[in-house]
């Protein structure tokens, strides 16, 4: 998949840490409309060919469709596919909540990349989806919360020895989104 001539994909960044046996794939652009399921099939084939033991998908759910009981408290939910194993125990240890069944259609929209990856991967390996309820606009804090929860789950970066939690920072590519300080000389 990663080396194919496919035009259905999108811009991806692949990062790998062999010492921790972790590979991160960040999608940097949307999938071409109507090709998300095909792209999910290609990506899952690559996952299978490379013998991934677990896939963690980070996603968002439109917060405007939350039910009253979902408005307060933890905004991150999980869905597990494949062999559940110790994942559910770990998610409960870190006080994560499973996605309420009535919200499945919001996360797994027919034809979406999240739905496609989940459906394709659950039959070949363990797959976990962590999803956060968020609204349109500046989602930097939402991404930090989701990153924190993902790290609690997979423990890629251990907490500091002094206690507390890992301090996350946004990537340099987000600088333009973090500030309202626009260089107005560009428009003169």
PDB file of C-alpha atoms in Angstrom:
ATOM      1  CA  UNK A   1       0.000   0.000   0.000  1.00  0.00           C
ATOM      2  CA  UNK A   2       2.609   2.531   0.995  1.00  0.00           C
ATOM      3  CA  UNK A   3       4.542   2.061  -2.244  1.00  0.00           C
ATOM      4  CA  UNK A   4       1.663   1.516  -4.648  1.00  0.00           C
ATOM      5  CA  UNK A   5       0.666   3.787  -7.475  1.00  0.00           C
ATOM      6  CA  UNK A   6      -2.757   4.313  -5.896  1.00  0.00           C
ATOM      7  CA  UNK A   7      -4.323   7.742  -6.217  1.00  0.00           C
ATOM      8  CA  UNK A   8      -7.062   7.052  -3.672  1.00  0.00           C
ATOM      9  CA  UNK A   9      -4.928   7.809  -0.630  1.00  0.00           C
ATOM     10  CA  UNK A  10      -3.808  11.006   0.881  1.00  0.00           C
ATOM     11  CA  UNK A  11      -0.736  12.601   2.351  1.00  0.00           C
ATOM     12  CA  UNK A  12       0.532  10.428   5.205  1.00  0.00           C
ATOM     13  CA  UNK A  13       3.463  10.758   7.562  1.00  0.00           C
ATOM     14  CA  UNK A  14       4.999   7.479   8.731  1.00  0.00           C
ATOM     15  CA  UNK A  15       7.050   7.522  11.936  1.00  0.00           C
ATOM     16  CA  UNK A  16       8.590   4.431  13.471  1.00  0.00           C
ATOM     17  CA  UNK A  17      10.322   3.776  16.782  1.00  0.00           C
ATOM     18  CA  UNK A  18      11.906   0.316  16.495  1.00  0.00           C
ATOM     19  CA  UNK A  19      13.040   0.373  20.139  1.00  0.00           C
ATOM     20  CA  UNK A  20       9.400   0.418  21.241  1.00  0.00           C
ATOM     21  CA  UNK A  21       8.064  -1.503  18.260  1.00  0.00           C
ATOM     22  CA  UNK A  22       5.631   1.331  17.489  1.00  0.00           C
ATOM     23  CA  UNK A  23       4.720   2.799  14.118  1.00  0.00           C
ATOM     24  CA  UNK A  24       2.669   5.983  13.811  1.00  0.00           C
ATOM     25  CA  UNK A  25       0.830   6.975  10.670  1.00  0.00           C
ATOM     26  CA  UNK A  26      -0.559  10.486  10.629  1.00  0.00           C
ATOM     27  CA  UNK A  27      -3.058  11.413   7.951  1.00  0.00           C
ATOM     28  CA  UNK A  28      -2.298  14.994   6.906  1.00  0.00           C
ATOM     29  CA  UNK A  29      -4.997  15.457   4.265  1.00  0.00           C
ATOM     30  CA  UNK A  30      -8.479  14.079   3.716  1.00  0.00           C
ATOM     31  CA  UNK A  31      -9.096  10.966   1.689  1.00  0.00           C
ATOM     32  CA  UNK A  32     -10.576  11.623  -1.725  1.00  0.00           C
ATOM     33  CA  UNK A  33     -14.355  11.586  -1.433  1.00  0.00           C
ATOM     34  CA  UNK A  34     -15.800   8.168  -2.156  1.00  0.00           C
ATOM     35  CA  UNK A  35     -12.483   6.314  -1.771  1.00  0.00           C
ATOM     36  CA  UNK A  36     -12.158   6.006   2.010  1.00  0.00           C
ATOM     37  CA  UNK A  37     -13.189   2.341   2.070  1.00  0.00           C
ATOM     38  CA  UNK A  38     -10.791   1.439  -0.758  1.00  0.00           C
ATOM     39  CA  UNK A  39      -8.010   3.310   1.020  1.00  0.00           C
ATOM     40  CA  UNK A  40      -8.861   1.500   4.279  1.00  0.00           C
ATOM     41  CA  UNK A  41      -8.585  -1.840   2.423  1.00  0.00           C
ATOM     42  CA  UNK A  42      -5.173  -0.895   1.026  1.00  0.00           C
ATOM     43  CA  UNK A  43      -3.980   0.312   4.435  1.00  0.00           C
ATOM     44  CA  UNK A  44      -5.249  -2.836   6.185  1.00  0.00           C
ATOM     45  CA  UNK A  45      -3.448  -4.989   3.604  1.00  0.00           C
ATOM     46  CA  UNK A  46      -0.239  -3.107   4.420  1.00  0.00           C
ATOM     47  CA  UNK A  47      -0.941  -3.618   8.138  1.00  0.00           C
ATOM     48  CA  UNK A  48      -1.448  -7.347   7.588  1.00  0.00           C
ATOM     49  CA  UNK A  49       1.616  -7.699   5.355  1.00  0.00           C
ATOM     50  CA  UNK A  50       3.739  -5.983   8.003  1.00  0.00           C
ATOM     51  CA  UNK A  51       2.269  -8.151  10.784  1.00  0.00           C
ATOM     52  CA  UNK A  52       1.049  -5.395  13.090  1.00  0.00           C
ATOM     53  CA  UNK A  53      -0.194  -6.904  16.362  1.00  0.00           C
ATOM     54  CA  UNK A  54      -2.409  -3.946  17.257  1.00  0.00           C
ATOM     55  CA  UNK A  55      -3.876  -0.929  15.470  1.00  0.00           C
ATOM     56  CA  UNK A  56      -4.924   2.138  17.422  1.00  0.00           C
ATOM     57  CA  UNK A  57      -7.112   4.557  15.474  1.00  0.00           C
ATOM     58  CA  UNK A  58      -7.582   8.086  16.819  1.00  0.00           C
ATOM     59  CA  UNK A  59     -10.736   9.790  15.620  1.00  0.00           C
ATOM     60  CA  UNK A  60     -13.275  12.467  16.442  1.00  0.00           C
ATOM     61  CA  UNK A  61     -17.028  12.495  16.862  1.00  0.00           C
ATOM     62  CA  UNK A  62     -19.105  15.627  16.276  1.00  0.00           C
ATOM     63  CA  UNK A  63     -19.916  16.951  19.767  1.00  0.00           C
ATOM     64  CA  UNK A  64     -23.148  18.579  18.615  1.00  0.00           C
ATOM     65  CA  UNK A  65     -24.729  15.115  18.438  1.00  0.00           C
ATOM     66  CA  UNK A  66     -23.869  14.029  21.984  1.00  0.00           C
ATOM     67  CA  UNK A  67     -26.611  12.771  24.224  1.00  0.00           C
ATOM     68  CA  UNK A  68     -27.246  14.561  27.520  1.00  0.00           C
ATOM     69  CA  UNK A  69     -25.373  11.899  29.485  1.00  0.00           C
ATOM     70  CA  UNK A  70     -22.274  12.451  27.299  1.00  0.00           C
ATOM     71  CA  UNK A  71     -21.950  16.178  27.846  1.00  0.00           C
ATOM     72  CA  UNK A  72     -20.232  15.995  31.229  1.00  0.00           C
ATOM     73  CA  UNK A  73     -17.110  14.094  32.134  1.00  0.00           C
ATOM     74  CA  UNK A  74     -14.609  12.275  29.967  1.00  0.00           C
ATOM     75  CA  UNK A  75     -15.079  13.117  26.288  1.00  0.00           C
ATOM     76  CA  UNK A  76     -12.900  10.280  24.976  1.00  0.00           C
ATOM     77  CA  UNK A  77     -14.554   6.941  24.231  1.00  0.00           C
ATOM     78  CA  UNK A  78     -13.237   3.619  22.955  1.00  0.00           C
ATOM     79  CA  UNK A  79     -14.353   0.775  20.713  1.00  0.00           C
ATOM     80  CA  UNK A  80     -12.502  -2.560  20.606  1.00  0.00           C
ATOM     81  CA  UNK A  81     -12.409  -4.986  17.705  1.00  0.00           C
ATOM     82  CA  UNK A  82     -10.705  -8.317  17.188  1.00  0.00           C
ATOM     83  CA  UNK A  83      -9.442 -10.298  20.153  1.00  0.00           C
ATOM     84  CA  UNK A  84     -10.222  -8.137  23.190  1.00  0.00           C
ATOM     85  CA  UNK A  85      -7.384  -9.567  25.292  1.00  0.00           C
ATOM     86  CA  UNK A  86      -6.066  -7.269  27.998  1.00  0.00           C
ATOM     87  CA  UNK A  87      -7.029  -4.074  26.175  1.00  0.00           C
ATOM     88  CA  UNK A  88     -10.397  -3.662  27.853  1.00  0.00           C
ATOM     89  CA  UNK A  89      -8.816  -4.209  31.272  1.00  0.00           C
ATOM     90  CA  UNK A  90      -6.183  -1.556  30.502  1.00  0.00           C
ATOM     91  CA  UNK A  91      -8.790   0.915  29.220  1.00  0.00           C
ATOM     92  CA  UNK A  92     -10.830   0.430  32.388  1.00  0.00           C
ATOM     93  CA  UNK A  93      -7.695   0.911  34.522  1.00  0.00           C
ATOM     94  CA  UNK A  94      -7.180   4.333  32.969  1.00  0.00           C
ATOM     95  CA  UNK A  95     -10.892   5.105  33.436  1.00  0.00           C
ATOM     96  CA  UNK A  96     -11.875   5.204  29.781  1.00  0.00           C
ATOM     97  CA  UNK A  97     -15.497   4.666  28.785  1.00  0.00           C
ATOM     98  CA  UNK A  98     -16.672   2.525  25.909  1.00  0.00           C
ATOM     99  CA  UNK A  99     -18.603   4.320  23.201  1.00  0.00           C
ATOM    100  CA  UNK A 100     -22.304   4.083  23.829  1.00  0.00           C
ATOM    101  CA  UNK A 101     -24.005   1.969  21.187  1.00  0.00           C
ATOM    102  CA  UNK A 102     -26.352   4.782  20.232  1.00  0.00           C
ATOM    103  CA  UNK A 103     -23.309   6.833  19.158  1.00  0.00           C
ATOM    104  CA  UNK A 104     -21.789   4.197  16.838  1.00  0.00           C
ATOM    105  CA  UNK A 105     -23.342   5.744  13.740  1.00  0.00           C
ATOM    106  CA  UNK A 106     -21.668   9.072  14.572  1.00  0.00           C
ATOM    107  CA  UNK A 107     -18.193   7.531  14.754  1.00  0.00           C
ATOM    108  CA  UNK A 108     -18.582   4.850  12.109  1.00  0.00           C
ATOM    109  CA  UNK A 109     -20.264   6.857   9.367  1.00  0.00           C
ATOM    110  CA  UNK A 110     -20.855   4.609   6.377  1.00  0.00           C
ATOM    111  CA  UNK A 111     -17.981   5.041   3.965  1.00  0.00           C
ATOM    112  CA  UNK A 112     -15.723   6.914   6.415  1.00  0.00           C
ATOM    113  CA  UNK A 113     -12.070   6.047   6.878  1.00  0.00           C
ATOM    114  CA  UNK A 114     -12.654   5.262  10.573  1.00  0.00           C
ATOM    115  CA  UNK A 115     -15.441   2.825   9.702  1.00  0.00           C
ATOM    116  CA  UNK A 116     -13.372   1.259   6.936  1.00  0.00           C
ATOM    117  CA  UNK A 117     -10.233   0.822   9.045  1.00  0.00           C
ATOM    118  CA  UNK A 118     -12.173  -0.630  11.949  1.00  0.00           C
ATOM    119  CA  UNK A 119     -14.086  -3.096   9.772  1.00  0.00           C
ATOM    120  CA  UNK A 120     -11.030  -4.137   7.761  1.00  0.00           C
ATOM    121  CA  UNK A 121      -8.610  -4.430  10.695  1.00  0.00           C
ATOM    122  CA  UNK A 122     -10.814  -6.182  13.251  1.00  0.00           C
ATOM    123  CA  UNK A 123     -10.586  -9.398  11.237  1.00  0.00           C
ATOM    124  CA  UNK A 124      -6.784  -9.379  10.890  1.00  0.00           C
ATOM    125  CA  UNK A 125      -5.477  -7.970  14.177  1.00  0.00           C
ATOM    126  CA  UNK A 126      -6.460  -6.238  17.401  1.00  0.00           C
ATOM    127  CA  UNK A 127      -7.936  -2.804  16.727  1.00  0.00           C
ATOM    128  CA  UNK A 128      -8.855  -0.104  19.200  1.00  0.00           C
ATOM    129  CA  UNK A 129     -10.530   3.169  18.291  1.00  0.00           C
ATOM    130  CA  UNK A 130     -10.170   6.112  20.667  1.00  0.00           C
ATOM    131  CA  UNK A 131     -12.533   8.910  19.731  1.00  0.00           C
ATOM    132  CA  UNK A 132     -13.095  12.316  21.262  1.00  0.00           C
ATOM    133  CA  UNK A 133     -16.251  14.394  21.086  1.00  0.00           C
ATOM    134  CA  UNK A 134     -15.244  17.775  19.664  1.00  0.00           C
ATOM    135  CA  UNK A 135     -16.724  20.774  17.920  1.00  0.00           C
ATOM    136  CA  UNK A 136     -15.702  22.610  14.771  1.00  0.00           C
ATOM    137  CA  UNK A 137     -12.976  25.168  15.192  1.00  0.00           C
ATOM    138  CA  UNK A 138      -9.730  25.117  17.132  1.00  0.00           C
ATOM    139  CA  UNK A 139      -9.247  21.482  18.130  1.00  0.00           C
ATOM    140  CA  UNK A 140      -5.709  21.758  19.472  1.00  0.00           C
ATOM    141  CA  UNK A 141      -6.767  21.069  23.066  1.00  0.00           C
ATOM    142  CA  UNK A 142      -8.936  18.156  21.891  1.00  0.00           C
ATOM    143  CA  UNK A 143      -5.924  16.664  20.085  1.00  0.00           C
ATOM    144  CA  UNK A 144      -3.779  17.048  23.216  1.00  0.00           C
ATOM    145  CA  UNK A 145      -6.416  15.276  25.322  1.00  0.00           C
ATOM    146  CA  UNK A 146      -6.719  12.463  22.771  1.00  0.00           C
ATOM    147  CA  UNK A 147      -2.918  12.148  22.587  1.00  0.00           C
ATOM    148  CA  UNK A 148      -2.727  11.988  26.388  1.00  0.00           C
ATOM    149  CA  UNK A 149      -5.374   9.238  26.521  1.00  0.00           C
ATOM    150  CA  UNK A 150      -3.682   7.286  23.718  1.00  0.00           C
ATOM    151  CA  UNK A 151      -0.373   7.462  25.560  1.00  0.00           C
ATOM    152  CA  UNK A 152      -1.968   6.336  28.817  1.00  0.00           C
ATOM    153  CA  UNK A 153      -3.315   3.345  26.906  1.00  0.00           C
ATOM    154  CA  UNK A 154      -0.220   2.269  24.951  1.00  0.00           C
ATOM    155  CA  UNK A 155       2.364   3.755  27.335  1.00  0.00           C
ATOM    156  CA  UNK A 156       4.685   4.851  24.531  1.00  0.00           C
ATOM    157  CA  UNK A 157       6.175   7.585  26.703  1.00  0.00           C
ATOM    158  CA  UNK A 158       6.331   6.780  30.418  1.00  0.00           C
ATOM    159  CA  UNK A 159       5.237   9.436  32.914  1.00  0.00           C
ATOM    160  CA  UNK A 160       8.027  11.522  34.436  1.00  0.00           C
ATOM    161  CA  UNK A 161       9.803   9.899  37.402  1.00  0.00           C
ATOM    162  CA  UNK A 162       8.914  12.976  39.448  1.00  0.00           C
ATOM    163  CA  UNK A 163       5.222  12.174  39.025  1.00  0.00           C
ATOM    164  CA  UNK A 164       2.565  13.932  37.020  1.00  0.00           C
ATOM    165  CA  UNK A 165       1.971  13.352  33.341  1.00  0.00           C
ATOM    166  CA  UNK A 166       3.790  13.841  30.060  1.00  0.00           C
ATOM    167  CA  UNK A 167       3.674  17.446  28.879  1.00  0.00           C
ATOM    168  CA  UNK A 168       2.582  17.496  25.251  1.00  0.00           C
ATOM    169  CA  UNK A 169       3.315  20.247  22.784  1.00  0.00           C
ATOM    170  CA  UNK A 170       1.855  20.799  19.385  1.00  0.00           C
ATOM    171  CA  UNK A 171       4.023  20.308  16.292  1.00  0.00           C
ATOM    172  CA  UNK A 172       5.612  23.290  14.570  1.00  0.00           C
ATOM    173  CA  UNK A 173       3.263  22.830  11.620  1.00  0.00           C
ATOM    174  CA  UNK A 174       0.386  23.948  13.856  1.00  0.00           C
ATOM    175  CA  UNK A 175       1.876  27.343  14.736  1.00  0.00           C
ATOM    176  CA  UNK A 176      -0.327  29.208  12.284  1.00  0.00           C
ATOM    177  CA  UNK A 177      -3.427  27.648  13.845  1.00  0.00           C
ATOM    178  CA  UNK A 178      -2.424  28.451  17.438  1.00  0.00           C
ATOM    179  CA  UNK A 179      -2.299  32.165  17.111  1.00  0.00           C
ATOM    180  CA  UNK A 180      -4.478  35.022  15.996  1.00  0.00           C
ATOM    181  CA  UNK A 181      -1.327  37.026  15.253  1.00  0.00           C
ATOM    182  CA  UNK A 182      -1.635  37.312  11.499  1.00  0.00           C
ATOM    183  CA  UNK A 183       1.094  39.117   9.602  1.00  0.00           C
ATOM    184  CA  UNK A 184      -1.097  41.793   8.020  1.00  0.00           C
ATOM    185  CA  UNK A 185       1.768  43.026   5.790  1.00  0.00           C
ATOM    186  CA  UNK A 186       0.968  40.031   3.591  1.00  0.00           C
ATOM    187  CA  UNK A 187      -2.322  41.683   2.604  1.00  0.00           C
ATOM    188  CA  UNK A 188      -1.066  45.228   1.874  1.00  0.00           C
TER     189      UNK A 188
END
